[in-house]
PDB file of N, CA and C in Angstrom:
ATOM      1  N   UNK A   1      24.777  -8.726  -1.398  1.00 49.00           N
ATOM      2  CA  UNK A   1      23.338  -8.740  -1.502  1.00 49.00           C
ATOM      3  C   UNK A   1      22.920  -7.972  -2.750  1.00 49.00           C
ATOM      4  N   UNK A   2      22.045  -6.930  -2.613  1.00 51.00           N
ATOM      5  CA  UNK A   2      21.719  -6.183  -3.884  1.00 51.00           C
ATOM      6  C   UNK A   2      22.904  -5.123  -4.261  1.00 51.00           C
ATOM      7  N   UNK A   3      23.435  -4.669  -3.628  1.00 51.00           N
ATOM      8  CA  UNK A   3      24.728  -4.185  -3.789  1.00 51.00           C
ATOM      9  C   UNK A   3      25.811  -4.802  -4.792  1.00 51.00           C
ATOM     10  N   UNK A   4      25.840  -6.372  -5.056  1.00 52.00           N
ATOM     11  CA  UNK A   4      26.261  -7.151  -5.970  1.00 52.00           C
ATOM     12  C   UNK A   4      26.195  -6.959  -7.406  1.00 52.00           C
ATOM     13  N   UNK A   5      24.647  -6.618  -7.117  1.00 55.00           N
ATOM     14  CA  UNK A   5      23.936  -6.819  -8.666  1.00 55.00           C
ATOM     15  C   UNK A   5      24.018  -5.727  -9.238  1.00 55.00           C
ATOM     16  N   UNK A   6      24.412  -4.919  -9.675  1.00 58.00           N
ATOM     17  CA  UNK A   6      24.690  -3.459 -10.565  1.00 58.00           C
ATOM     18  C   UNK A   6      24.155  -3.449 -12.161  1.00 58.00           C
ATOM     19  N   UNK A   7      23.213  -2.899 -12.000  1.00 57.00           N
ATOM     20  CA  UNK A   7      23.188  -2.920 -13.647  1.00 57.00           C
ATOM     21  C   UNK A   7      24.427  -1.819 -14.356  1.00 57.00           C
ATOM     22  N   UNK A   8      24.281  -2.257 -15.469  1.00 58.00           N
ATOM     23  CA  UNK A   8      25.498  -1.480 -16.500  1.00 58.00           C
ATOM     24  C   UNK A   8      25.027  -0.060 -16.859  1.00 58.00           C
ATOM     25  N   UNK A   9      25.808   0.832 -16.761  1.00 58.00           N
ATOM     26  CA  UNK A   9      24.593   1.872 -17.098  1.00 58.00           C
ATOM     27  C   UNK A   9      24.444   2.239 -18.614  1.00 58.00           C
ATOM     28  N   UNK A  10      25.144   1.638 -19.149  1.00 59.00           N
ATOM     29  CA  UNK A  10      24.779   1.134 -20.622  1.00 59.00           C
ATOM     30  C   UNK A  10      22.968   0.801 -21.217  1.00 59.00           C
ATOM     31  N   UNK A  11      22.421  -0.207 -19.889  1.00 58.00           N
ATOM     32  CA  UNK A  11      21.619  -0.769 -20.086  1.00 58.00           C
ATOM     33  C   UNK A  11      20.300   0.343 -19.689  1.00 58.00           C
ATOM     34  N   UNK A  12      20.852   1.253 -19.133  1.00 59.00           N
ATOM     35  CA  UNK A  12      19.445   2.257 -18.337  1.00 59.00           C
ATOM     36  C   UNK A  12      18.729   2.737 -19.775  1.00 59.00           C
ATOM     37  N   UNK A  13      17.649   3.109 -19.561  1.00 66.00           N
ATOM     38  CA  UNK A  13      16.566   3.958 -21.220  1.00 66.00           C
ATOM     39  C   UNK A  13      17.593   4.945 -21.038  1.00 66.00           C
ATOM     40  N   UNK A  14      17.233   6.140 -19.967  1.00 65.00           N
ATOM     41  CA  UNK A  14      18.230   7.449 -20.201  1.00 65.00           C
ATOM     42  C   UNK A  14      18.863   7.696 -18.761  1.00 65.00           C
ATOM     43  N   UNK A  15      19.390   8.542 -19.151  1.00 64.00           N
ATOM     44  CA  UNK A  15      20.218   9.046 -17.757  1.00 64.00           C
ATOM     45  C   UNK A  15      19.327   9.917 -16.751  1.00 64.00           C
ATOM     46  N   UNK A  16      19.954   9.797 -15.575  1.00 65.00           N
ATOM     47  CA  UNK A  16      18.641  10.789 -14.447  1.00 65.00           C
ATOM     48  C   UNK A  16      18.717  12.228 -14.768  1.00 65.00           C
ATOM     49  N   UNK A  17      17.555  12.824 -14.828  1.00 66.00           N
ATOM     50  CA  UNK A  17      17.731  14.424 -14.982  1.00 66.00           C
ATOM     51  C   UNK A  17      16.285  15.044 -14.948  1.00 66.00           C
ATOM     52  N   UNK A  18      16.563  16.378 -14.872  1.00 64.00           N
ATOM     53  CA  UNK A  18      15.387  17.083 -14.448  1.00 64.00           C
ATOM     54  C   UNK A  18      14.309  16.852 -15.619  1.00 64.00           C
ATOM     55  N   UNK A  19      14.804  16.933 -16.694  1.00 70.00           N
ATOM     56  CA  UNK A  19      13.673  17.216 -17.874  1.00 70.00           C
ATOM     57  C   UNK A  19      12.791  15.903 -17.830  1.00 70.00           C
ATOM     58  N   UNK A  20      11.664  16.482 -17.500  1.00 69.00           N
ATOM     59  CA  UNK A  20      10.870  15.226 -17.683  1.00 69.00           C
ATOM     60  C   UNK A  20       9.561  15.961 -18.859  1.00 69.00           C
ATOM     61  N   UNK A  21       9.186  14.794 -19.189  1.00 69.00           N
ATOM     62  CA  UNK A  21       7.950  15.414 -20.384  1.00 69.00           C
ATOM     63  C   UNK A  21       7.080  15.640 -19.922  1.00 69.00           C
ATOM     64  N   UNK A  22       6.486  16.502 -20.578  1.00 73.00           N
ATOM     65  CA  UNK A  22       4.830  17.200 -20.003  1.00 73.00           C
ATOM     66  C   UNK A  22       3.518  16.360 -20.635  1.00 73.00           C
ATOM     67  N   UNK A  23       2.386  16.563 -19.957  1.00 78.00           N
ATOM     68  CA  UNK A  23       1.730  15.911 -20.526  1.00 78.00           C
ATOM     69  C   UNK A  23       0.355  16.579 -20.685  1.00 78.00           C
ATOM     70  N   UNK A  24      -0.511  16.803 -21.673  1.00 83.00           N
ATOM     71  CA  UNK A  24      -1.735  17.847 -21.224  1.00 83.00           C
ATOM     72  C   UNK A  24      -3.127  16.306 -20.500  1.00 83.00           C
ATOM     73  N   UNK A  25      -3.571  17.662 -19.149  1.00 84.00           N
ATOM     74  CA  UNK A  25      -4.229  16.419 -19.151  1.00 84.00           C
ATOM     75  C   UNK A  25      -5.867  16.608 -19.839  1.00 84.00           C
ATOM     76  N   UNK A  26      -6.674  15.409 -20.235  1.00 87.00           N
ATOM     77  CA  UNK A  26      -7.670  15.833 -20.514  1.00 87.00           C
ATOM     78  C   UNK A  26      -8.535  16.402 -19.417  1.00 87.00           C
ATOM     79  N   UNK A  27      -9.654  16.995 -20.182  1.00 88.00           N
ATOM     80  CA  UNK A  27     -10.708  17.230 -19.208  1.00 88.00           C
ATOM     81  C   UNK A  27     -11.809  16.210 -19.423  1.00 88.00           C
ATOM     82  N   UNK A  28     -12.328  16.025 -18.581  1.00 87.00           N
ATOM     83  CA  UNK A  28     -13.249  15.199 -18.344  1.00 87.00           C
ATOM     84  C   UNK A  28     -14.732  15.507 -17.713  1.00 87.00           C
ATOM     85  N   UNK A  29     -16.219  15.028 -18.527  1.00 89.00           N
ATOM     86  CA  UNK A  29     -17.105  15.708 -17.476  1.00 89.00           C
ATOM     87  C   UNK A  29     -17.641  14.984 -16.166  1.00 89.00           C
ATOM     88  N   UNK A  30     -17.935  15.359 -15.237  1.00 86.00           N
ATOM     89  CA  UNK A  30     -18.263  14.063 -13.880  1.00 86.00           C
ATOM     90  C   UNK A  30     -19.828  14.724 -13.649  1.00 86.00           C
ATOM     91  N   UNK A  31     -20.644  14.161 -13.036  1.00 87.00           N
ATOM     92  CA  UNK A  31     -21.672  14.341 -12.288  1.00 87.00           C
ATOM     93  C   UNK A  31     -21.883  13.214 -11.025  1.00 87.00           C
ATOM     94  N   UNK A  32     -21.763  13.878 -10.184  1.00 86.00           N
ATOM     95  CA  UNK A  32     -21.762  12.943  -9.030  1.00 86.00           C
ATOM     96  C   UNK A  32     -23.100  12.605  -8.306  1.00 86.00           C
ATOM     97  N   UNK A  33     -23.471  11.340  -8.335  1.00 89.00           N
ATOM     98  CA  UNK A  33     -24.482  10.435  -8.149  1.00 89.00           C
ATOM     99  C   UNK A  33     -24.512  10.096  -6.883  1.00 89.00           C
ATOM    100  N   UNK A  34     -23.924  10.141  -5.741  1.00 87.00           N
ATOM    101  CA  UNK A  34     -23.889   9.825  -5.028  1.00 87.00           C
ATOM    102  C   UNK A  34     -24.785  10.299  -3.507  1.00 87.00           C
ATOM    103  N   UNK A  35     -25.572  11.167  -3.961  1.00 86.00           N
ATOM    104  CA  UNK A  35     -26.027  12.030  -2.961  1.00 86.00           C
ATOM    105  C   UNK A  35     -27.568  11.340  -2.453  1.00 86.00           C
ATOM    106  N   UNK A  36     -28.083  10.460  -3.129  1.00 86.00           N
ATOM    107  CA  UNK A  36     -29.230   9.923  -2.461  1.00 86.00           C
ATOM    108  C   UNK A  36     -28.527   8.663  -1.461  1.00 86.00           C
ATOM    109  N   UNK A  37     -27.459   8.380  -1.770  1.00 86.00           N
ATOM    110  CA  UNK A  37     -26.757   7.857  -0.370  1.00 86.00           C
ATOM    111  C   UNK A  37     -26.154   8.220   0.666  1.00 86.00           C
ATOM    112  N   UNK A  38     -25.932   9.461   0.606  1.00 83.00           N
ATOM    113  CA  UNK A  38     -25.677  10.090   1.764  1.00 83.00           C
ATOM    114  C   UNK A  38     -26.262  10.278   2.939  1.00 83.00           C
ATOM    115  N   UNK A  39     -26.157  10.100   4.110  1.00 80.00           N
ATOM    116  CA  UNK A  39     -27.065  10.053   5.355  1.00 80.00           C
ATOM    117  C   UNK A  39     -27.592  11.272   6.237  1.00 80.00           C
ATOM    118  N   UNK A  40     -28.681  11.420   5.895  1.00 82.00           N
ATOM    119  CA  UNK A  40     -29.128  13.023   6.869  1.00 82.00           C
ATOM    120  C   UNK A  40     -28.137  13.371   8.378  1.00 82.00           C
ATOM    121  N   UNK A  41     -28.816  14.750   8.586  1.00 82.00           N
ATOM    122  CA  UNK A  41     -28.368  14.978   9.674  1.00 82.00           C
ATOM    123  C   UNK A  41     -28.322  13.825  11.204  1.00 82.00           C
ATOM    124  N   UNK A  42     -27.533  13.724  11.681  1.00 78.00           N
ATOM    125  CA  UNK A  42     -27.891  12.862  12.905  1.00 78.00           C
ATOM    126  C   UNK A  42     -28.007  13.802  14.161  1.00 78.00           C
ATOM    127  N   UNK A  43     -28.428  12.813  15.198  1.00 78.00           N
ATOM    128  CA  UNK A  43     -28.628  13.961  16.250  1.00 78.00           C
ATOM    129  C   UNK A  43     -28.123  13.039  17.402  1.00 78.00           C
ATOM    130  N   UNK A  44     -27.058  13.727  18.290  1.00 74.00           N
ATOM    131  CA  UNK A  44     -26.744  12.661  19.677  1.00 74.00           C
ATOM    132  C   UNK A  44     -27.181  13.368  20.663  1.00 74.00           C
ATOM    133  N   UNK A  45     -28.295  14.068  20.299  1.00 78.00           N
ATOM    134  CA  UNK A  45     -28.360  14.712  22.122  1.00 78.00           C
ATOM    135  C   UNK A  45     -29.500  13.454  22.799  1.00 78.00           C
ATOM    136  N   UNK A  46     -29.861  12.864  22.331  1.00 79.00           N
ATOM    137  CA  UNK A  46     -30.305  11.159  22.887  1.00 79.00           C
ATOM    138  C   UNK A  46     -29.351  10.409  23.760  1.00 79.00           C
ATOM    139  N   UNK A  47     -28.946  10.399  24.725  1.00 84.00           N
ATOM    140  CA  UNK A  47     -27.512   9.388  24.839  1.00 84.00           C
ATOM    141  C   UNK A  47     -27.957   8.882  26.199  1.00 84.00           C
ATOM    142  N   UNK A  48     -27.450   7.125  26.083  1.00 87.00           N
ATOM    143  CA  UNK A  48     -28.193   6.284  27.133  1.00 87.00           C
ATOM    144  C   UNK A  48     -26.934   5.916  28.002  1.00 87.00           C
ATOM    145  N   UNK A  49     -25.863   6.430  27.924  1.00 87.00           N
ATOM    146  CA  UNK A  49     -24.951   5.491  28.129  1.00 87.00           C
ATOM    147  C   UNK A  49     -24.967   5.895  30.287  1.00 87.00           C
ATOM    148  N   UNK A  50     -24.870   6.589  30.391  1.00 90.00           N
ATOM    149  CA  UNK A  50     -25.704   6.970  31.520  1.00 90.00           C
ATOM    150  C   UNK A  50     -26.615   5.604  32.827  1.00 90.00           C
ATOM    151  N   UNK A  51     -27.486   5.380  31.588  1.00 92.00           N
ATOM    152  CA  UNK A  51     -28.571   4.336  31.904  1.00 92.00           C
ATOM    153  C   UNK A  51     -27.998   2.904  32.143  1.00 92.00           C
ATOM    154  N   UNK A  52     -27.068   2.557  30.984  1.00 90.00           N
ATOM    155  CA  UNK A  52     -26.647   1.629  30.756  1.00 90.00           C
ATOM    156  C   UNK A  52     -25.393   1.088  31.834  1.00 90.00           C
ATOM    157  N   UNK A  53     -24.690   2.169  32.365  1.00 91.00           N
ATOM    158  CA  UNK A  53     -23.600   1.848  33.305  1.00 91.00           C
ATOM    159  C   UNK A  53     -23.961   2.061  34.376  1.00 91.00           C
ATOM    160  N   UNK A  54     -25.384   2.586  34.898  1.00 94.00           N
ATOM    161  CA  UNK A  54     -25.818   2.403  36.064  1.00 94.00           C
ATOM    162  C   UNK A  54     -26.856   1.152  36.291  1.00 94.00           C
ATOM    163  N   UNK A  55     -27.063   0.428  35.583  1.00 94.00           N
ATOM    164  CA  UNK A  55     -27.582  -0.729  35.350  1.00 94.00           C
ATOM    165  C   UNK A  55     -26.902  -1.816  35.478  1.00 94.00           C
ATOM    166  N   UNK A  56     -25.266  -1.268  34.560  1.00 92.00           N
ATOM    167  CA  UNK A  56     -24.209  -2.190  34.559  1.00 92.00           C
ATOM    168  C   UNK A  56     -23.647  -2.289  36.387  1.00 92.00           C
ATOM    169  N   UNK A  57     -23.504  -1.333  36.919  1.00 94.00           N
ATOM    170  CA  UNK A  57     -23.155  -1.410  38.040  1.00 94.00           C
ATOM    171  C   UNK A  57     -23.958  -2.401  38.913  1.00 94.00           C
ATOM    172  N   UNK A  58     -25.617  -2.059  39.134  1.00 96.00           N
ATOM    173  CA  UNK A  58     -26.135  -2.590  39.575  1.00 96.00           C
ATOM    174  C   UNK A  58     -26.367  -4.435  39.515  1.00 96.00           C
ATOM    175  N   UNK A  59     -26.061  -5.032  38.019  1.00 96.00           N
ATOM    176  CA  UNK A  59     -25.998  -5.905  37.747  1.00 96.00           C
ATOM    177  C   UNK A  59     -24.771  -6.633  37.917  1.00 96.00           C
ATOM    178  N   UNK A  60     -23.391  -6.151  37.958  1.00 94.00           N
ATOM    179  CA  UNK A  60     -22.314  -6.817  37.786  1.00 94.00           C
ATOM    180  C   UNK A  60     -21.888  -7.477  38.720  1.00 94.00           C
ATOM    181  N   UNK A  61     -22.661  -8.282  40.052  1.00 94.00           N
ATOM    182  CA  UNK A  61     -21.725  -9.249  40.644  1.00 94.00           C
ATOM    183  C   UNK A  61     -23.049 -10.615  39.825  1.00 94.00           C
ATOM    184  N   UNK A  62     -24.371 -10.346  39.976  1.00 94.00           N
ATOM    185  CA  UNK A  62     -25.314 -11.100  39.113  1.00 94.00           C
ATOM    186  C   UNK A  62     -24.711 -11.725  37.777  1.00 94.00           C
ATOM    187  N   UNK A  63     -24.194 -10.495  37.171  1.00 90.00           N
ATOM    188  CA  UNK A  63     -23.827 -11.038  35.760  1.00 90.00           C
ATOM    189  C   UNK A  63     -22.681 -11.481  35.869  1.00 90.00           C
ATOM    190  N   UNK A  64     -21.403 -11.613  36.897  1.00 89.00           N
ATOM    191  CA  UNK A  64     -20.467 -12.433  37.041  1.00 89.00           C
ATOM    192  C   UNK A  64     -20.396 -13.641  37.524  1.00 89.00           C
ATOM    193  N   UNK A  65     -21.404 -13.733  38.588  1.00 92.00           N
ATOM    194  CA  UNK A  65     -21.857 -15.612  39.238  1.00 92.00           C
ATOM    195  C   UNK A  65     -22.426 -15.476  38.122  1.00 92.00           C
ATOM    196  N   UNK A  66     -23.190 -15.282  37.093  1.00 92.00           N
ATOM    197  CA  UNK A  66     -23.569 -16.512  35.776  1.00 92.00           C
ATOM    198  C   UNK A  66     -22.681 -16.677  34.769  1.00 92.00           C
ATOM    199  N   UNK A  67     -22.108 -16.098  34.553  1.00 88.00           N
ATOM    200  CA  UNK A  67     -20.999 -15.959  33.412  1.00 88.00           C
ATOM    201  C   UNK A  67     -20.167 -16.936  33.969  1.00 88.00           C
ATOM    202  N   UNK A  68     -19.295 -17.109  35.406  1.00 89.00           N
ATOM    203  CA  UNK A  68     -18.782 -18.221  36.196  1.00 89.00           C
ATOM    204  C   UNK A  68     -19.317 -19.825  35.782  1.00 89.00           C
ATOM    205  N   UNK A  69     -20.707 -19.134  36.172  1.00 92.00           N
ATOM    206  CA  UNK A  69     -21.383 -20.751  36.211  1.00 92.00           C
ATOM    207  C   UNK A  69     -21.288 -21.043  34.551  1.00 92.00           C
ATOM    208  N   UNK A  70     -21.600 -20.377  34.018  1.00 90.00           N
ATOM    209  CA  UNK A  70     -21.926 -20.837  32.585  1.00 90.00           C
ATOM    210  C   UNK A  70     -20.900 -21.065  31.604  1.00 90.00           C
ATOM    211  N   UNK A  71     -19.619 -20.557  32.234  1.00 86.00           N
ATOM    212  CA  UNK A  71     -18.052 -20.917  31.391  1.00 86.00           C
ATOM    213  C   UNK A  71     -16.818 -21.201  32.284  1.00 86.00           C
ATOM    214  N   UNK A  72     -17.419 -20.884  33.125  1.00 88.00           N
ATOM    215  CA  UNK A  72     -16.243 -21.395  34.112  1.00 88.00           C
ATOM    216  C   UNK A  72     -15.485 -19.987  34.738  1.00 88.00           C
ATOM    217  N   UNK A  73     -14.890 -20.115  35.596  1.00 86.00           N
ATOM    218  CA  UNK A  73     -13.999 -18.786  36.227  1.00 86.00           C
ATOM    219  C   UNK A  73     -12.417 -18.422  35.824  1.00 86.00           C
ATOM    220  N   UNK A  74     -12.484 -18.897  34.604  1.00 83.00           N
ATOM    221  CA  UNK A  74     -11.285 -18.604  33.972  1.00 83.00           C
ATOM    222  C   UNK A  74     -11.827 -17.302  33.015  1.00 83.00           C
ATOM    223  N   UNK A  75     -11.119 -16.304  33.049  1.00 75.00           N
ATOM    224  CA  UNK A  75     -11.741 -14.783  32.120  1.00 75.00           C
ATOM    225  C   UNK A  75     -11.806 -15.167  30.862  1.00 75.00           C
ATOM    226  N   UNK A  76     -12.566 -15.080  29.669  1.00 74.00           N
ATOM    227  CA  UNK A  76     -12.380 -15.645  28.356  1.00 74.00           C
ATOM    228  C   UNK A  76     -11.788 -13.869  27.867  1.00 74.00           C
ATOM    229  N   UNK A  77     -11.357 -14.292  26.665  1.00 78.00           N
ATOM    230  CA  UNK A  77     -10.985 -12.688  25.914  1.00 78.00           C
ATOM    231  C   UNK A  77     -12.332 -12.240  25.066  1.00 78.00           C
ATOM    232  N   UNK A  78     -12.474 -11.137  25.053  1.00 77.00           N
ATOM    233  CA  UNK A  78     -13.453 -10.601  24.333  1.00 77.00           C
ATOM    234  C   UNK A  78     -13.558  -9.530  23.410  1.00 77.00           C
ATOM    235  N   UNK A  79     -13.799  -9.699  22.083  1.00 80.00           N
ATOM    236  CA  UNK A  79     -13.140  -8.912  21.083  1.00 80.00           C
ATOM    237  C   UNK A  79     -14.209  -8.828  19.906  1.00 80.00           C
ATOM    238  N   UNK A  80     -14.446  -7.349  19.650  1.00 81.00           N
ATOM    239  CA  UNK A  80     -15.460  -6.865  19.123  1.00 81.00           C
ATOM    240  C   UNK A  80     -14.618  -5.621  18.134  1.00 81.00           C
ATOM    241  N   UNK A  81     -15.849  -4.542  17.742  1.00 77.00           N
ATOM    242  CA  UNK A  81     -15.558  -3.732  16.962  1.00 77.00           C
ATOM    243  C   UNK A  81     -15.908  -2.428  17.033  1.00 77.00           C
ATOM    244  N   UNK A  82     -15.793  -1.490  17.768  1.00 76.00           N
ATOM    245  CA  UNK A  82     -16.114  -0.424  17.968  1.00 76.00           C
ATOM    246  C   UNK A  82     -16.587   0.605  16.623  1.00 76.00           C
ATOM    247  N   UNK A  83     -17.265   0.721  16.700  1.00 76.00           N
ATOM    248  CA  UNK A  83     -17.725   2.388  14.993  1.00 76.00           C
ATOM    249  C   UNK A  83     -17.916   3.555  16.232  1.00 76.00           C
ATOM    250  N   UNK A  84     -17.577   4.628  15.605  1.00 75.00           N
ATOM    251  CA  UNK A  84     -17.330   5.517  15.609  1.00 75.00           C
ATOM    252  C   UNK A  84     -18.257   6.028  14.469  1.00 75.00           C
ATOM    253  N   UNK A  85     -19.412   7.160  14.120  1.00 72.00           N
ATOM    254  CA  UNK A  85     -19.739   8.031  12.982  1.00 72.00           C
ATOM    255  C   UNK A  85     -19.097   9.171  13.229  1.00 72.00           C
ATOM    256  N   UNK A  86     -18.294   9.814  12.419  1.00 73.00           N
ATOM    257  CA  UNK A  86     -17.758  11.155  12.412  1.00 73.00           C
ATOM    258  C   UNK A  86     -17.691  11.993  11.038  1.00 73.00           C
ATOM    259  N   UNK A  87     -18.039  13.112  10.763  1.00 71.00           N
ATOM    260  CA  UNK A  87     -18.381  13.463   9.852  1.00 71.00           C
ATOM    261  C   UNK A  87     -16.818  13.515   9.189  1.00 71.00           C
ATOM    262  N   UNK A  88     -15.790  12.688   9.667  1.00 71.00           N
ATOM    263  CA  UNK A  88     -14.093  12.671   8.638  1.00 71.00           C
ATOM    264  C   UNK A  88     -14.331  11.488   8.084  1.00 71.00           C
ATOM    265  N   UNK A  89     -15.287  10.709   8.620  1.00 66.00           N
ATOM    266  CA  UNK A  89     -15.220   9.246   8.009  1.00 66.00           C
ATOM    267  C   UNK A  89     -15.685   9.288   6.491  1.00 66.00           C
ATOM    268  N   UNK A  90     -15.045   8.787   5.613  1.00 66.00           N
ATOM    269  CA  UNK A  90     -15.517   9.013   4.485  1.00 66.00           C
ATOM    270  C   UNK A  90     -16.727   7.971   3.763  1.00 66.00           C
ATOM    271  N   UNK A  91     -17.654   8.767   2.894  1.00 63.00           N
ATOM    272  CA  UNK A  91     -18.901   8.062   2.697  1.00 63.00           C
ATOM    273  C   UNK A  91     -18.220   7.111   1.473  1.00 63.00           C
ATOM    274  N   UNK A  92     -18.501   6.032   1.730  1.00 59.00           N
ATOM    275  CA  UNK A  92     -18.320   4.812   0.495  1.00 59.00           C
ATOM    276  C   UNK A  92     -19.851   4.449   0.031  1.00 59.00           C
TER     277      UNK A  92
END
């Protein structure tokens, strides 16, 4: 396989070794623009989810005879996308 193929070491630029060349780097100036896109503080002490799964409870044999009727009683798959905001997520 690649084991076959050997180059010559004739053919290498140089041989392996520590010395490698230095390089200075420049400096450069930045100003970063990005800050009128950045998103204020958020606040989660609002949270419905509470509301929503006691609703869900209340609704879920309702919302299963229609879902039945309306596709049939075979389970379909269901596939979505969850977000998450966390202040590690990085701002693009």
């Amino acid at each position: 396989m690649f084991s076959d193929v050997i180059a010559p070491k004739e053919t290498l630029l140089c041989a392996p070794g520590s010395e490698e060349p230095l390089f200075d780097r420049q400096q450069l100036s930045y100003s970063g623009c990005s800050e009128r896109f950045r998103l204020g503080e958020r606040s989660f002490s609002r949270q419905y989810a509470h509301i929503y799964a006691t609703r869900l409870m209340q609704m879920r044999d309702i919302l299963n005879d229609r879902a039945a009727h309306k596709w049939g009683e075979k389970p379909l798959d269901c596939r979505g996308l969850n977000w998450k905001a966390t202040s590690t997520h990085p701002s693009l």
